[in-house]
Amino acid sequence: MNETLAKTDIKIEQVSTSRVHEVDFSNLQFGRMFCDHMFEMEYKDGAWAEPVVKPFGPVQITPAMNALHYGQAVFEGMKAFYVDENTVHLFRPKMHHARFNRSCRRMVIPETDYETFIGAIETLIKLDKAWIPQESGTALYIRPFIFASEDYLAARVSDEYKYYIITSPVGAYYAEGFNPVSLTTPDGYVRAVKGGTGEAKTAGNYAASFLPAKKAQERGYTQVLWLDAIEGKYIEEVGTMNIHFLKGDTLITPMLTGSVLSGVTRDSVIQIAKDWGYKVEERKVSIDEIFEASENGELTEIFGSGTAAVISPVGKIEHNGKTLEIGNGKIGDFAKRMFDEITGIQYGKVEDRYDWVHEINV
Ligand code: COI
């Protein structure tokens, strides 16, 4: 193993043999293969210490640690894109890091600084550049996460944490690829309420969604469309992505009520749509309004947005025994244009008018 120091004082322990030859780049699944290196940093005695980039592998934990029992854990999801052999783009890392810290605050986890975050990611990208897929639609998925690691069973805030960043070459998130997905509203389940943890990216939110998602999948639906927990009336999000509706020249996006995750791609969609001259409404949107708009021919498109999913057309929604179908199994023009614009900025093919891209010279 080689040991060197990165710019940001991150100690580097390099693998002696890369596993990159094990990757089938022509058949990438989401989050199955992990790059040679990972970032690790521990929090103890009131401070973050000793950042290190080391070979990807198992981590030692105690069976009594808080995160396993009480779920004190947060994560982020962002992507790096291959531009050319010397250049890689990160998409909106500052916004991802700000959300990471907001999630930490909600879960009483110590915040982290941007310099270490970006330094760690740059170090990983440079060491593992051979892992970055080059085909259109692919990317290197970056998963920063922190969990409470103290060896203590009392249900209280941990005094110790572990912070990791792992990376993985990925293709499309959904098996449908860029083809329309189908959604159903859950019968008797809710995702989050205002004042809860819905707007934090914390592990438990996702665990709580697995049973309704499994039931939806058993009935042939890709995912659950979450409604608000109080009235069961207003559309919130899909759980793995935010959602948008196009009615003629108006883009309608469920507002951030405190129980909806503040998506980075959601924010990008809204800014781009405004620049294109669309009327953009961030507001409460009821499931009944969407069914009515579909019945009277006003609804033009439905699509989701997320880091993993990018832009994902929605072709079908089931709610209370009624089904809305849209787009005849095809991708809508607006969703396609939005996908091309966002991925164009990400891959460096469309001018970055918003200063969203962080360039890394590899
Ligand atoms: C992402 O879009 O990056 C997410 O974190 C969603 C995750 C469930 C894959």
PDB file of C-alpha atoms in Angstrom, residues 158-336:
ATOM      1  CA  SER A 158     -24.317   9.266  20.453  1.00  0.00           C
ATOM      2  CA  ASP A 159     -20.959  10.818  21.366  1.00  0.00           C
ATOM      3  CA  GLU A 160     -19.160   9.026  18.520  1.00  0.00           C
ATOM      4  CA  TYR A 161     -19.713   8.931  14.755  1.00  0.00           C
ATOM      5  CA  LYS A 162     -18.212   7.484  11.597  1.00  0.00           C
ATOM      6  CA  TYR A 163     -18.288   9.400   8.318  1.00  0.00           C
ATOM      7  CA  TYR A 164     -17.733   7.566   5.022  1.00  0.00           C
ATOM      8  CA  ILE A 165     -17.869   8.377   1.341  1.00  0.00           C
ATOM      9  CA  ILE A 166     -18.162   5.434  -1.030  1.00  0.00           C
ATOM     10  CA  THR A 167     -18.511   5.601  -4.814  1.00  0.00           C
ATOM     11  CA  SER A 168     -20.076   3.328  -7.403  1.00  0.00           C
ATOM     12  CA  PRO A 169     -20.325   3.336 -11.221  1.00  0.00           C
ATOM     13  CA  VAL A 170     -24.049   3.418 -12.095  1.00  0.00           C
ATOM     14  CA  GLY A 171     -26.500   3.197 -14.958  1.00  0.00           C
ATOM     15  CA  ALA A 172     -30.234   4.012 -14.757  1.00  0.00           C
ATOM     16  CA  TYR A 173     -31.877   3.801 -11.294  1.00  0.00           C
ATOM     17  CA  TYR A 174     -35.139   2.197 -12.404  1.00  0.00           C
ATOM     18  CA  ALA A 175     -35.294  -1.050 -14.385  1.00  0.00           C
ATOM     19  CA  GLU A 176     -37.486   0.905 -16.849  1.00  0.00           C
ATOM     20  CA  GLY A 177     -34.448   3.102 -17.750  1.00  0.00           C
ATOM     21  CA  PHE A 178     -35.838   6.312 -19.284  1.00  0.00           C
ATOM     22  CA  ASN A 179     -39.201   4.662 -20.035  1.00  0.00           C
ATOM     23  CA  PRO A 180     -42.266   5.746 -18.035  1.00  0.00           C
ATOM     24  CA  VAL A 181     -42.684   4.338 -14.518  1.00  0.00           C
ATOM     25  CA  SER A 182     -45.991   3.553 -12.786  1.00  0.00           C
ATOM     26  CA  LEU A 183     -47.011   4.790  -9.320  1.00  0.00           C
ATOM     27  CA  THR A 184     -49.709   3.966  -6.807  1.00  0.00           C
ATOM     28  CA  THR A 185     -50.782   5.848  -3.702  1.00  0.00           C
ATOM     29  CA  PRO A 186     -50.280   3.734  -0.545  1.00  0.00           C
ATOM     30  CA  ASP A 187     -53.297   2.345   1.226  1.00  0.00           C
ATOM     31  CA  GLY A 188     -53.062   3.248   4.914  1.00  0.00           C
ATOM     32  CA  TYR A 189     -49.393   4.254   5.075  1.00  0.00           C
ATOM     33  CA  VAL A 190     -47.742   7.669   5.369  1.00  0.00           C
ATOM     34  CA  ARG A 191     -44.137   8.717   4.742  1.00  0.00           C
ATOM     35  CA  ALA A 192     -43.697  11.818   6.881  1.00  0.00           C
ATOM     36  CA  VAL A 193     -45.410  14.657   8.718  1.00  0.00           C
ATOM     37  CA  LYS A 194     -44.341  18.259   9.186  1.00  0.00           C
ATOM     38  CA  GLY A 195     -42.033  18.390  12.204  1.00  0.00           C
ATOM     39  CA  GLY A 196     -40.933  14.786  11.623  1.00  0.00           C
ATOM     40  CA  THR A 197     -37.851  13.737   9.686  1.00  0.00           C
ATOM     41  CA  GLY A 198     -39.305  13.819   6.141  1.00  0.00           C
ATOM     42  CA  GLU A 199     -37.087  16.612   4.885  1.00  0.00           C
ATOM     43  CA  ALA A 200     -33.911  15.003   6.275  1.00  0.00           C
ATOM     44  CA  LYS A 201     -32.037  12.370   4.322  1.00  0.00           C
ATOM     45  CA  THR A 202     -32.015   9.894   7.170  1.00  0.00           C
ATOM     46  CA  ALA A 203     -31.910   6.105   6.928  1.00  0.00           C
ATOM     47  CA  GLY A 204     -35.216   5.448   8.731  1.00  0.00           C
ATOM     48  CA  ASN A 205     -37.317   7.411   6.218  1.00  0.00           C
ATOM     49  CA  TYR A 206     -36.351   4.897   3.569  1.00  0.00           C
ATOM     50  CA  ALA A 207     -36.789   1.820   5.799  1.00  0.00           C
ATOM     51  CA  ALA A 208     -40.310   3.017   6.649  1.00  0.00           C
ATOM     52  CA  SER A 209     -41.166   3.187   2.946  1.00  0.00           C
ATOM     53  CA  PHE A 210     -40.049  -0.372   2.111  1.00  0.00           C
ATOM     54  CA  LEU A 211     -43.267  -2.209   3.118  1.00  0.00           C
ATOM     55  CA  PRO A 212     -45.640   0.001   1.088  1.00  0.00           C
ATOM     56  CA  ALA A 213     -43.096  -0.008  -1.788  1.00  0.00           C
ATOM     57  CA  LYS A 214     -42.946  -3.814  -1.685  1.00  0.00           C
ATOM     58  CA  LYS A 215     -46.745  -4.030  -1.745  1.00  0.00           C
ATOM     59  CA  ALA A 216     -46.854  -1.608  -4.686  1.00  0.00           C
ATOM     60  CA  GLN A 217     -44.235  -3.642  -6.568  1.00  0.00           C
ATOM     61  CA  GLU A 218     -46.137  -6.894  -5.938  1.00  0.00           C
ATOM     62  CA  ARG A 219     -49.082  -5.237  -7.690  1.00  0.00           C
ATOM     63  CA  GLY A 220     -46.910  -4.283 -10.678  1.00  0.00           C
ATOM     64  CA  TYR A 221     -46.155  -0.651  -9.762  1.00  0.00           C
ATOM     65  CA  THR A 222     -42.635   0.782  -9.787  1.00  0.00           C
ATOM     66  CA  GLN A 223     -42.984   2.979  -6.697  1.00  0.00           C
ATOM     67  CA  VAL A 224     -45.338   4.603  -4.209  1.00  0.00           C
ATOM     68  CA  LEU A 225     -46.677   8.139  -4.717  1.00  0.00           C
ATOM     69  CA  TRP A 226     -46.810   9.637  -1.220  1.00  0.00           C
ATOM     70  CA  LEU A 227     -49.686  11.864  -0.145  1.00  0.00           C
ATOM     71  CA  ASP A 228     -49.677  14.188   2.858  1.00  0.00           C
ATOM     72  CA  ALA A 229     -50.107  12.385   6.182  1.00  0.00           C
ATOM     73  CA  ILE A 230     -52.872  14.644   7.610  1.00  0.00           C
ATOM     74  CA  GLU A 231     -55.538  14.740   4.897  1.00  0.00           C
ATOM     75  CA  GLY A 232     -54.251  12.075   2.504  1.00  0.00           C
ATOM     76  CA  LYS A 233     -55.046  14.565  -0.238  1.00  0.00           C
ATOM     77  CA  TYR A 234     -51.954  16.486  -1.333  1.00  0.00           C
ATOM     78  CA  ILE A 235     -49.154  14.967  -3.372  1.00  0.00           C
ATOM     79  CA  GLU A 236     -45.728  15.046  -1.683  1.00  0.00           C
ATOM     80  CA  GLU A 237     -43.030  12.948  -3.402  1.00  0.00           C
ATOM     81  CA  VAL A 238     -42.190   9.486  -4.643  1.00  0.00           C
ATOM     82  CA  GLY A 239     -39.648   8.548  -1.952  1.00  0.00           C
ATOM     83  CA  THR A 240     -36.785   8.026  -4.382  1.00  0.00           C
ATOM     84  CA  MET A 241     -37.550  11.224  -6.313  1.00  0.00           C
ATOM     85  CA  ASN A 242     -39.602  14.453  -6.325  1.00  0.00           C
ATOM     86  CA  ILE A 243     -42.512  14.837  -8.743  1.00  0.00           C
ATOM     87  CA  HIS A 244     -43.636  17.483 -11.261  1.00  0.00           C
ATOM     88  CA  PHE A 245     -46.790  17.990 -13.358  1.00  0.00           C
ATOM     89  CA  LEU A 246     -47.052  19.910 -16.619  1.00  0.00           C
ATOM     90  CA  LYS A 247     -50.395  21.530 -17.443  1.00  0.00           C
ATOM     91  CA  GLY A 248     -49.942  23.359 -20.748  1.00  0.00           C
ATOM     92  CA  ASP A 249     -47.346  26.055 -20.071  1.00  0.00           C
ATOM     93  CA  THR A 250     -47.440  25.636 -16.291  1.00  0.00           C
ATOM     94  CA  LEU A 251     -45.059  23.432 -14.340  1.00  0.00           C
ATOM     95  CA  ILE A 252     -46.585  22.472 -11.001  1.00  0.00           C
ATOM     96  CA  THR A 253     -44.350  21.050  -8.250  1.00  0.00           C
ATOM     97  CA  PRO A 254     -45.529  20.090  -4.746  1.00  0.00           C
ATOM     98  CA  MET A 255     -44.193  22.753  -2.365  1.00  0.00           C
ATOM     99  CA  LEU A 256     -41.668  21.988   0.366  1.00  0.00           C
ATOM    100  CA  THR A 257     -44.026  21.678   3.309  1.00  0.00           C
ATOM    101  CA  GLY A 258     -41.519  20.357   5.847  1.00  0.00           C
ATOM    102  CA  SER A 259     -42.251  16.708   5.084  1.00  0.00           C
ATOM    103  CA  VAL A 260     -40.891  16.673   1.511  1.00  0.00           C
ATOM    104  CA  LEU A 261     -37.208  16.186   0.662  1.00  0.00           C
ATOM    105  CA  SER A 262     -35.663  19.283  -0.881  1.00  0.00           C
ATOM    106  CA  GLY A 263     -34.288  17.690  -4.063  1.00  0.00           C
ATOM    107  CA  VAL A 264     -31.256  19.123  -5.845  1.00  0.00           C
ATOM    108  CA  THR A 265     -32.589  17.972  -9.233  1.00  0.00           C
ATOM    109  CA  ARG A 266     -36.048  19.305  -8.246  1.00  0.00           C
ATOM    110  CA  ASP A 267     -34.503  22.741  -7.708  1.00  0.00           C
ATOM    111  CA  SER A 268     -32.622  22.482 -11.034  1.00  0.00           C
ATOM    112  CA  VAL A 269     -35.837  21.577 -12.918  1.00  0.00           C
ATOM    113  CA  ILE A 270     -37.642  24.587 -11.419  1.00  0.00           C
ATOM    114  CA  GLN A 271     -34.858  27.037 -12.321  1.00  0.00           C
ATOM    115  CA  ILE A 272     -34.521  25.736 -15.887  1.00  0.00           C
ATOM    116  CA  ALA A 273     -38.305  25.750 -16.484  1.00  0.00           C
ATOM    117  CA  LYS A 274     -38.461  29.404 -15.350  1.00  0.00           C
ATOM    118  CA  ASP A 275     -35.647  30.296 -17.743  1.00  0.00           C
ATOM    119  CA  TRP A 276     -37.466  28.555 -20.586  1.00  0.00           C
ATOM    120  CA  GLY A 277     -40.427  30.872 -19.963  1.00  0.00           C
ATOM    121  CA  TYR A 278     -42.758  28.380 -18.323  1.00  0.00           C
ATOM    122  CA  LYS A 279     -45.013  29.484 -15.515  1.00  0.00           C
ATOM    123  CA  VAL A 280     -43.739  27.682 -12.438  1.00  0.00           C
ATOM    124  CA  GLU A 281     -45.947  26.997  -9.426  1.00  0.00           C
ATOM    125  CA  GLU A 282     -44.616  25.496  -6.215  1.00  0.00           C
ATOM    126  CA  ARG A 283     -47.742  24.867  -4.202  1.00  0.00           C
ATOM    127  CA  LYS A 284     -50.015  22.298  -2.655  1.00  0.00           C
ATOM    128  CA  VAL A 285     -51.304  20.020  -5.405  1.00  0.00           C
ATOM    129  CA  SER A 286     -54.043  17.536  -4.672  1.00  0.00           C
ATOM    130  CA  ILE A 287     -54.325  14.099  -6.231  1.00  0.00           C
ATOM    131  CA  ASP A 288     -57.924  15.000  -7.201  1.00  0.00           C
ATOM    132  CA  GLU A 289     -56.700  18.064  -9.136  1.00  0.00           C
ATOM    133  CA  ILE A 290     -54.312  15.863 -11.137  1.00  0.00           C
ATOM    134  CA  PHE A 291     -56.989  13.254 -11.923  1.00  0.00           C
ATOM    135  CA  GLU A 292     -59.415  16.032 -12.966  1.00  0.00           C
ATOM    136  CA  ALA A 293     -56.760  17.703 -15.139  1.00  0.00           C
ATOM    137  CA  SER A 294     -56.125  14.348 -16.778  1.00  0.00           C
ATOM    138  CA  GLU A 295     -59.853  13.717 -17.369  1.00  0.00           C
ATOM    139  CA  ASN A 296     -60.440  17.137 -18.942  1.00  0.00           C
ATOM    140  CA  GLY A 297     -57.327  16.894 -21.122  1.00  0.00           C
ATOM    141  CA  GLU A 298     -55.342  19.680 -19.387  1.00  0.00           C
ATOM    142  CA  LEU A 299     -52.569  17.486 -18.021  1.00  0.00           C
ATOM    143  CA  THR A 300     -49.697  17.219 -20.478  1.00  0.00           C
ATOM    144  CA  GLU A 301     -46.935  15.351 -18.628  1.00  0.00           C
ATOM    145  CA  ILE A 302     -45.884  13.871 -15.306  1.00  0.00           C
ATOM    146  CA  PHE A 303     -42.255  13.198 -14.394  1.00  0.00           C
ATOM    147  CA  GLY A 304     -40.035  12.672 -11.387  1.00  0.00           C
ATOM    148  CA  SER A 305     -36.636  14.186 -10.612  1.00  0.00           C
ATOM    149  CA  GLY A 306     -33.797  12.970  -8.408  1.00  0.00           C
ATOM    150  CA  THR A 307     -30.050  12.479  -8.350  1.00  0.00           C
ATOM    151  CA  ALA A 308     -30.292   8.735  -8.867  1.00  0.00           C
ATOM    152  CA  ALA A 309     -33.349   8.853 -11.151  1.00  0.00           C
ATOM    153  CA  VAL A 310     -32.344  12.119 -12.998  1.00  0.00           C
ATOM    154  CA  ILE A 311     -35.618  12.749 -14.908  1.00  0.00           C
ATOM    155  CA  SER A 312     -38.021   9.841 -14.911  1.00  0.00           C
ATOM    156  CA  PRO A 313     -41.272  10.026 -16.898  1.00  0.00           C
ATOM    157  CA  VAL A 314     -44.386   8.781 -15.102  1.00  0.00           C
ATOM    158  CA  GLY A 315     -46.896   6.973 -17.337  1.00  0.00           C
ATOM    159  CA  LYS A 316     -49.491   5.769 -14.846  1.00  0.00           C
ATOM    160  CA  ILE A 317     -50.877   6.644 -11.415  1.00  0.00           C
ATOM    161  CA  GLU A 318     -53.362   4.549  -9.476  1.00  0.00           C
ATOM    162  CA  HIS A 319     -55.349   6.077  -6.626  1.00  0.00           C
ATOM    163  CA  ASN A 320     -58.416   4.734  -4.795  1.00  0.00           C
ATOM    164  CA  GLY A 321     -59.180   2.189  -7.523  1.00  0.00           C
ATOM    165  CA  LYS A 322     -58.984   4.777 -10.329  1.00  0.00           C
ATOM    166  CA  THR A 323     -56.155   4.872 -12.852  1.00  0.00           C
ATOM    167  CA  LEU A 324     -54.715   7.812 -14.743  1.00  0.00           C
ATOM    168  CA  GLU A 325     -52.639   7.034 -17.816  1.00  0.00           C
ATOM    169  CA  ILE A 326     -50.599   9.623 -19.638  1.00  0.00           C
ATOM    170  CA  GLY A 327     -48.222   9.767 -22.609  1.00  0.00           C
ATOM    171  CA  ASN A 328     -49.156   6.436 -24.295  1.00  0.00           C
ATOM    172  CA  GLY A 329     -46.075   4.738 -22.865  1.00  0.00           C
ATOM    173  CA  LYS A 330     -43.832   7.442 -24.359  1.00  0.00           C
ATOM    174  CA  ILE A 331     -41.540  10.062 -22.855  1.00  0.00           C
ATOM    175  CA  GLY A 332     -43.074  13.549 -22.941  1.00  0.00           C
ATOM    176  CA  ASP A 333     -41.332  16.329 -24.931  1.00  0.00           C
ATOM    177  CA  PHE A 334     -40.825  18.499 -21.841  1.00  0.00           C
ATOM    178  CA  ALA A 335     -39.329  15.651 -19.750  1.00  0.00           C
ATOM    179  CA  LYS A 336     -37.036  14.718 -22.648  1.00  0.00           C
TER     180      LYS A 336
END
